[in-house]
mmCIF file of C-alpha atoms in Angstrom:
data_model
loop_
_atom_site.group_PDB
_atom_site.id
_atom_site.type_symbol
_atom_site.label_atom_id
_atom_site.label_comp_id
_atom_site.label_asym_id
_atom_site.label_seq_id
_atom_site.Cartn_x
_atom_site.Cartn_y
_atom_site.Cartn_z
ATOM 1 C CA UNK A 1 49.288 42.510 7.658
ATOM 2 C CA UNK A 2 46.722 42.327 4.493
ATOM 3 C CA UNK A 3 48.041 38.840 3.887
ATOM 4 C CA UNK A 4 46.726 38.490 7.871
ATOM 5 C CA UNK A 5 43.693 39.482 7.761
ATOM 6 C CA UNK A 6 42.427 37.937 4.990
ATOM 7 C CA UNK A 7 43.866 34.363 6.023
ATOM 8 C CA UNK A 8 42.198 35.258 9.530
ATOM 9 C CA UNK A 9 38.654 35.967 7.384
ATOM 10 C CA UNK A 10 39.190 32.918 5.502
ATOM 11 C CA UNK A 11 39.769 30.618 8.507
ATOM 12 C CA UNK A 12 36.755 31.922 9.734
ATOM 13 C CA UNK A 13 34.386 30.863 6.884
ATOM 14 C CA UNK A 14 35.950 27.953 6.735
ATOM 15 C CA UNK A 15 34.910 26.999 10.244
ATOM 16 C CA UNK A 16 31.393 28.953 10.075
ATOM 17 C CA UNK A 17 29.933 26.943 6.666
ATOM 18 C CA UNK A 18 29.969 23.557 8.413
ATOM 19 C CA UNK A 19 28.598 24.535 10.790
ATOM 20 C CA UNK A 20 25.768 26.020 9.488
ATOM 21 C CA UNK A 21 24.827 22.904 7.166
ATOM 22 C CA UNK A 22 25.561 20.307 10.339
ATOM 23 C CA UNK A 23 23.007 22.065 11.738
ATOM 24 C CA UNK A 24 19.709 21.717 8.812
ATOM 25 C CA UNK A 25 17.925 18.175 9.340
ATOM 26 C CA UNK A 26 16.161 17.393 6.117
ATOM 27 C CA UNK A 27 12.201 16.581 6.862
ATOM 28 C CA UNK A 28 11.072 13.636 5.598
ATOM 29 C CA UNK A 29 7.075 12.710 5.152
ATOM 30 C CA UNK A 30 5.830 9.388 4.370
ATOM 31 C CA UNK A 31 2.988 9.812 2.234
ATOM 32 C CA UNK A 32 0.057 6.757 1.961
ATOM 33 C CA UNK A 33 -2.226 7.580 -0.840
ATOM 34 C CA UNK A 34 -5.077 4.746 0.152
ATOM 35 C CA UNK A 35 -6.780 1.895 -1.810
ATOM 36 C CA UNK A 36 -5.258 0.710 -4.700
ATOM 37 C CA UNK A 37 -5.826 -2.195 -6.906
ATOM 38 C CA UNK A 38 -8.764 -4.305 -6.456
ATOM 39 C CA UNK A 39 -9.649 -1.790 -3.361
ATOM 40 C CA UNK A 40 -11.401 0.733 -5.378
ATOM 41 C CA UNK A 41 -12.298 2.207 -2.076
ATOM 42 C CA UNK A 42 -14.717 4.834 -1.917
ATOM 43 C CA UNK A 43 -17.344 5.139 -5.338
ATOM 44 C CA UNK A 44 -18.005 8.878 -6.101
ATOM 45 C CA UNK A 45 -21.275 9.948 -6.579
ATOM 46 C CA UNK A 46 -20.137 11.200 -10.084
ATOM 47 C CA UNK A 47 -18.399 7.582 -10.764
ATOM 48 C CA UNK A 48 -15.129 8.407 -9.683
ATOM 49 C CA UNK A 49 -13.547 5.461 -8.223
ATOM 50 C CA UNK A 50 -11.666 7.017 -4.302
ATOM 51 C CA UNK A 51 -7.902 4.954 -5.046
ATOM 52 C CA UNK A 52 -7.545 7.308 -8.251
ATOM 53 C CA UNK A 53 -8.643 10.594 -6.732
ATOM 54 C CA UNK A 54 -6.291 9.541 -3.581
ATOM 55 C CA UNK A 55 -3.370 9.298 -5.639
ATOM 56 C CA UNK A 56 -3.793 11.893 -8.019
ATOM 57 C CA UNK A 57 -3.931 14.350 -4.390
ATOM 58 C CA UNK A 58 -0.739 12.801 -3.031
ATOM 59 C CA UNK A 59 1.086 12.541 -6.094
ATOM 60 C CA UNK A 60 0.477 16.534 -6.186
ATOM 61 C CA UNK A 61 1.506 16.931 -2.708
ATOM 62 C CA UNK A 62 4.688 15.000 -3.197
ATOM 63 C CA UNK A 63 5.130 17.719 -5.553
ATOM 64 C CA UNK A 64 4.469 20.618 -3.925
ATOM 65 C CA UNK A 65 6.651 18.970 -0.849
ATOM 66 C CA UNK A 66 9.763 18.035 -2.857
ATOM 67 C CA UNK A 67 9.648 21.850 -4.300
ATOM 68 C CA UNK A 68 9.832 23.352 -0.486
ATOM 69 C CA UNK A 69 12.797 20.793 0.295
ATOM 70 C CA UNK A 70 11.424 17.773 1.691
ATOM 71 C CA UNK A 71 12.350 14.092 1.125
ATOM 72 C CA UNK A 72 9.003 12.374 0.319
ATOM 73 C CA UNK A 73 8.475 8.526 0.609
ATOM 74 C CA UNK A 74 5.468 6.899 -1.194
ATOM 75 C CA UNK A 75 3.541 3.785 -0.042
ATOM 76 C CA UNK A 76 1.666 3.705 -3.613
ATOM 77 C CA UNK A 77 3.152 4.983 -6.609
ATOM 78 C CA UNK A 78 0.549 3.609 -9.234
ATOM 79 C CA UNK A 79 -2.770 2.291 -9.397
ATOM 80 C CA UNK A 80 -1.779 -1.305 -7.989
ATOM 81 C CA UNK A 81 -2.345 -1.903 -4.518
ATOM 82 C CA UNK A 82 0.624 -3.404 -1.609
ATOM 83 C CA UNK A 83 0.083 -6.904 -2.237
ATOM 84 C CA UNK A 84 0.588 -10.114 -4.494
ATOM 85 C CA UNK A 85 -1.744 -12.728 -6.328
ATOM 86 C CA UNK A 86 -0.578 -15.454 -3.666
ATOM 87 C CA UNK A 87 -2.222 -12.994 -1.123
ATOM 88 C CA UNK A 88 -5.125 -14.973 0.467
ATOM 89 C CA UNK A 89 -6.244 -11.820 2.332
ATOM 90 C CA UNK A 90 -5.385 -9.040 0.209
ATOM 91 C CA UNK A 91 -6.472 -5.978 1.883
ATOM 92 C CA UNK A 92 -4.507 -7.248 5.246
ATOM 93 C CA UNK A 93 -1.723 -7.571 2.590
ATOM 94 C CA UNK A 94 -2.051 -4.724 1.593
ATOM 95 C CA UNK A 95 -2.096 -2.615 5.130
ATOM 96 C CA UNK A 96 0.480 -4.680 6.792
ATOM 97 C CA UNK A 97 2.783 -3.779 3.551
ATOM 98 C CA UNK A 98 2.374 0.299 4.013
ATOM 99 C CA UNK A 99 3.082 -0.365 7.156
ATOM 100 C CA UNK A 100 5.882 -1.838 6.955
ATOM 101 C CA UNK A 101 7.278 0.589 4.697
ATOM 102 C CA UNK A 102 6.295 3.272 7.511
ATOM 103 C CA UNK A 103 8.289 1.615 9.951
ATOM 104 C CA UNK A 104 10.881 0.928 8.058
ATOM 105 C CA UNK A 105 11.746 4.599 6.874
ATOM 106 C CA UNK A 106 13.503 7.514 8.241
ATOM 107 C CA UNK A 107 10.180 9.450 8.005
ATOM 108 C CA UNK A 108 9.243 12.048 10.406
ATOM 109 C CA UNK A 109 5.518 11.975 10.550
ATOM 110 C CA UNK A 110 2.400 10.004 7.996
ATOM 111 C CA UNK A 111 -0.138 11.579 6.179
ATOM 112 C CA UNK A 112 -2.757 8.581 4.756
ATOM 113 C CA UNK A 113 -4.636 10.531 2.154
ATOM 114 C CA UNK A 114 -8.435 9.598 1.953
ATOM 115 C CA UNK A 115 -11.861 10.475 0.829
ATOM 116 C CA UNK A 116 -15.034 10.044 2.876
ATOM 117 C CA UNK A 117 -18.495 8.603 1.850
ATOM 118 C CA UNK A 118 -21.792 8.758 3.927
ATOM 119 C CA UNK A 119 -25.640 7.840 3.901
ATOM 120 C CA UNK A 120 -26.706 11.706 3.888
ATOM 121 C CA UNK A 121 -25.615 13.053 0.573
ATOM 122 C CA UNK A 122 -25.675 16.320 2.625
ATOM 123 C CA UNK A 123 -22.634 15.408 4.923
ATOM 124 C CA UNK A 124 -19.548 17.310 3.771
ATOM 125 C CA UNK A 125 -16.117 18.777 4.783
ATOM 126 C CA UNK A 126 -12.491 17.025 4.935
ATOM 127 C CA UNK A 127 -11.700 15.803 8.607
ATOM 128 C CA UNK A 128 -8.249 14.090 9.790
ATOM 129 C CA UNK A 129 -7.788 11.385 12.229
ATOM 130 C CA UNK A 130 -5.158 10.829 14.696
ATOM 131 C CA UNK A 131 -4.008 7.799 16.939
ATOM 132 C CA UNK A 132 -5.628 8.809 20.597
ATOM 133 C CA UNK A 133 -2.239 7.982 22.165
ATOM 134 C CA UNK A 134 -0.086 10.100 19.923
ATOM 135 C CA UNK A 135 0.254 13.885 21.159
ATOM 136 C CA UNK A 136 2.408 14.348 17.601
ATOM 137 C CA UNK A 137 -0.288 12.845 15.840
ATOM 138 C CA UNK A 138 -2.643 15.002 17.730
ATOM 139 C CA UNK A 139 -0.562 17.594 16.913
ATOM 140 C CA UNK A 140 -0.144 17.244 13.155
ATOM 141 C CA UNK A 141 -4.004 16.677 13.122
ATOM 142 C CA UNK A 142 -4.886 19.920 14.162
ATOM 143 C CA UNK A 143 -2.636 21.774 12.248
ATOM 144 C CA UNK A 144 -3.682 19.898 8.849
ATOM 145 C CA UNK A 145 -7.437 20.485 9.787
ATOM 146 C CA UNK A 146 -6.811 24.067 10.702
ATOM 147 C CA UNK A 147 -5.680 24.559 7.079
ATOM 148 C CA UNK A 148 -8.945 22.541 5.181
ATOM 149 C CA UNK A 149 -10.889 24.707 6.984
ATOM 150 C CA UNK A 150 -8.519 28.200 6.248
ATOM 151 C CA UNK A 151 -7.717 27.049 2.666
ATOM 152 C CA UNK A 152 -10.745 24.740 1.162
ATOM 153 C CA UNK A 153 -14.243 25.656 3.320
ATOM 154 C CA UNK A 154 -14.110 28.034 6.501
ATOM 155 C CA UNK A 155 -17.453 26.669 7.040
ATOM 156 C CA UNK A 156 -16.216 23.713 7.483
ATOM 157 C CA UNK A 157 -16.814 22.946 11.893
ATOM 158 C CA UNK A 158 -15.056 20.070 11.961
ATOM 159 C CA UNK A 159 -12.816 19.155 14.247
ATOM 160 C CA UNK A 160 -9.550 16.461 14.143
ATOM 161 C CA UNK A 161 -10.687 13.133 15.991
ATOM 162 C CA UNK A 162 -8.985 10.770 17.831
ATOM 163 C CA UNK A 163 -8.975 7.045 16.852
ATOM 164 C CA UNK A 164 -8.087 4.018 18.350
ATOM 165 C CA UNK A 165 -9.461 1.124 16.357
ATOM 166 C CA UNK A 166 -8.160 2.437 12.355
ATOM 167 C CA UNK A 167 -5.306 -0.747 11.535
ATOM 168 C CA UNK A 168 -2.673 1.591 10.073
ATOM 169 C CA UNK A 169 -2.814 4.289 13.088
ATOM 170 C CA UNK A 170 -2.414 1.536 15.671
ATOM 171 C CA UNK A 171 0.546 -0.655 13.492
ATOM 172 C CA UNK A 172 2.512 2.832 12.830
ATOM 173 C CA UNK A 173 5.200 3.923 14.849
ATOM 174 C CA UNK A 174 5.859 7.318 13.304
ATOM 175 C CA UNK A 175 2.786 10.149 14.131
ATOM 176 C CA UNK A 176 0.303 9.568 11.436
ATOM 177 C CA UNK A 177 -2.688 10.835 10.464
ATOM 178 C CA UNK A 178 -5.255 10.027 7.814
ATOM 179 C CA UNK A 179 -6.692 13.178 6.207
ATOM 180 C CA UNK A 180 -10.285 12.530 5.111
ATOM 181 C CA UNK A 181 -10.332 14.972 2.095
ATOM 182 C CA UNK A 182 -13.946 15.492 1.387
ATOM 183 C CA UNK A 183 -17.236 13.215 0.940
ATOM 184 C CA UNK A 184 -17.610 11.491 -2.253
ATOM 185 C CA UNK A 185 -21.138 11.303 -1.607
ATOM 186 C CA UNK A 186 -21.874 14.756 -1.774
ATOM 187 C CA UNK A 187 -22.555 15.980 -5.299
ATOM 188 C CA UNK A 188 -21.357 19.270 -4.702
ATOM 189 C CA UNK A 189 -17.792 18.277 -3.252
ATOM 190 C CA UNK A 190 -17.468 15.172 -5.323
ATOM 191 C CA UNK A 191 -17.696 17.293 -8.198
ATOM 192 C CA UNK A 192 -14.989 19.774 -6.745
ATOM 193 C CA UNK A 193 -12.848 17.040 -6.094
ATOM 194 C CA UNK A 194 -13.080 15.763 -9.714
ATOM 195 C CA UNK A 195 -11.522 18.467 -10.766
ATOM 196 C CA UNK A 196 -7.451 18.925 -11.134
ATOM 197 C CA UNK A 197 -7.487 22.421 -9.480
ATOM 198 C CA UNK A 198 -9.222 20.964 -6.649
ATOM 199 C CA UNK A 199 -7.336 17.979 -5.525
ATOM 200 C CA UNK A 200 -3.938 20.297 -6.256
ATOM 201 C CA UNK A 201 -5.879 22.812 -3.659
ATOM 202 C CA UNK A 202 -6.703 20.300 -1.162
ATOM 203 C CA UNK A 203 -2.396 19.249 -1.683
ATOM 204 C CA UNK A 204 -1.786 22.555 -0.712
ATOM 205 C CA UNK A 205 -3.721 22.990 2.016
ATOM 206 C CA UNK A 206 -2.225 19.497 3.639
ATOM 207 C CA UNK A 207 1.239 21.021 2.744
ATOM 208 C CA UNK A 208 0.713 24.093 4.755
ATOM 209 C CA UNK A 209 -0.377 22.297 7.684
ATOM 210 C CA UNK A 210 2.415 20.264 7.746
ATOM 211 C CA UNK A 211 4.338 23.299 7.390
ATOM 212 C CA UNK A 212 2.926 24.542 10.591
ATOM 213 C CA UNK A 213 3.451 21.539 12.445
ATOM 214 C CA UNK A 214 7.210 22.060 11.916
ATOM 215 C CA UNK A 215 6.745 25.356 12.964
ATOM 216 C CA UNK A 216 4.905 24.707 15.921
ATOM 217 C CA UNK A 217 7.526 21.669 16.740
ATOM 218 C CA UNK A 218 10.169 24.001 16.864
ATOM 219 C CA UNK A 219 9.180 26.796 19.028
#
């Protein structure tokens, strides 16, 4: 009867393990760290050149999203840009090349990592931008801006915004968004953002909100 019961409780896990792993969908995230190469991008008003700053951020959030179980893709892994020296139009090259790579993948959602410049040195605050056809997009948006302003500057009143003209939200398939991180023309921020502990902050705060979009996706 021992011999029974314990084959009976065996059978059981058995048929309860697979089940429980069939069931967990690895998340992946495509991350675009922009500029690269000859596109400096962005100049800080401290001399920091926007590709660098861009990638150092998204090489910390691949990080910080590998830890918590994701499968991360990259668009940029260095300092070079998406194109070659035949390239008669490099920064088309260039876009038309992460986008490919978008469409290509098994991704789940985009997240373009940027920095912002202005005419007002005043202007400040990270903002994200979403395709104005994309409810997921819209979706991630919000819950990525909700976090800059909960994690980097409550005082920070903006909003996500819609978009309908930016080349890599209208040649994506996938929802993407492209997460203005701060303006490099305001001495205060740019000098925040020069720093390590900065750029790993604004990672985390990106990571959170695109922990809450799961969330939200899934209620």
């Amino acid at each position: 009867m021992a011999v029974l019961l314990i084959a009976a409780v065996y059978i059981t896990a058995v048929r309860i393990l697979p089940l429980a792993s069939s069931t967990d969908k690895k998340r992946v995230v495509v991350l675009d760290a922009g500029h690269g190469g000859s596109d400096s991008g962005k100049i800080s008003v401290t001399g920091s050149l926007e590709k660098n700053l861009n990638l150092s951020i998204t090489l910390e959030l691949k990080t910080i999203l590998e830890d918590a179980g994701y499968e991360v893709i990259l668009t940029r892994k260095d300092e070079d840009g998406l194109y070659t020296e035949k390239d008669r139009n490099r920064k088309i090259a260039d876009m038309k090349e992460r986008c490919r790579i978008i469409n290509e993948s098994s991704a789940d959602v985009v997240v373009s990592i940027h920095l912002n410049s202005f005419t007002d040195p005043k202007v400040n605050g990270a903002q994200v931008f979403y395709y104005k056809h994309s409810q997921d997009g819209k979706k991630l948006a919000q819950c990525i801006q909700e976090s800059f302003r909960d994690n980097l500057n409550p005082d920070n009143k903006r909003i996500e915004k819609s978009n309908d003209s930016y080349y890599m939200l209208l040649n994506t398939k996938l929802p993407t968004v492209i997460a203005e991180c701060g303006f490099l023309s305001n001495g205060e921020e740019a000098a925040l953002i020069d720093t390590q502990e900065y750029r790993h902050n604004i990672a985390q705060a990106v990571f959170e909100g695109i922990e809450n979009y799961y969330k939200k996706d899934s209620e």
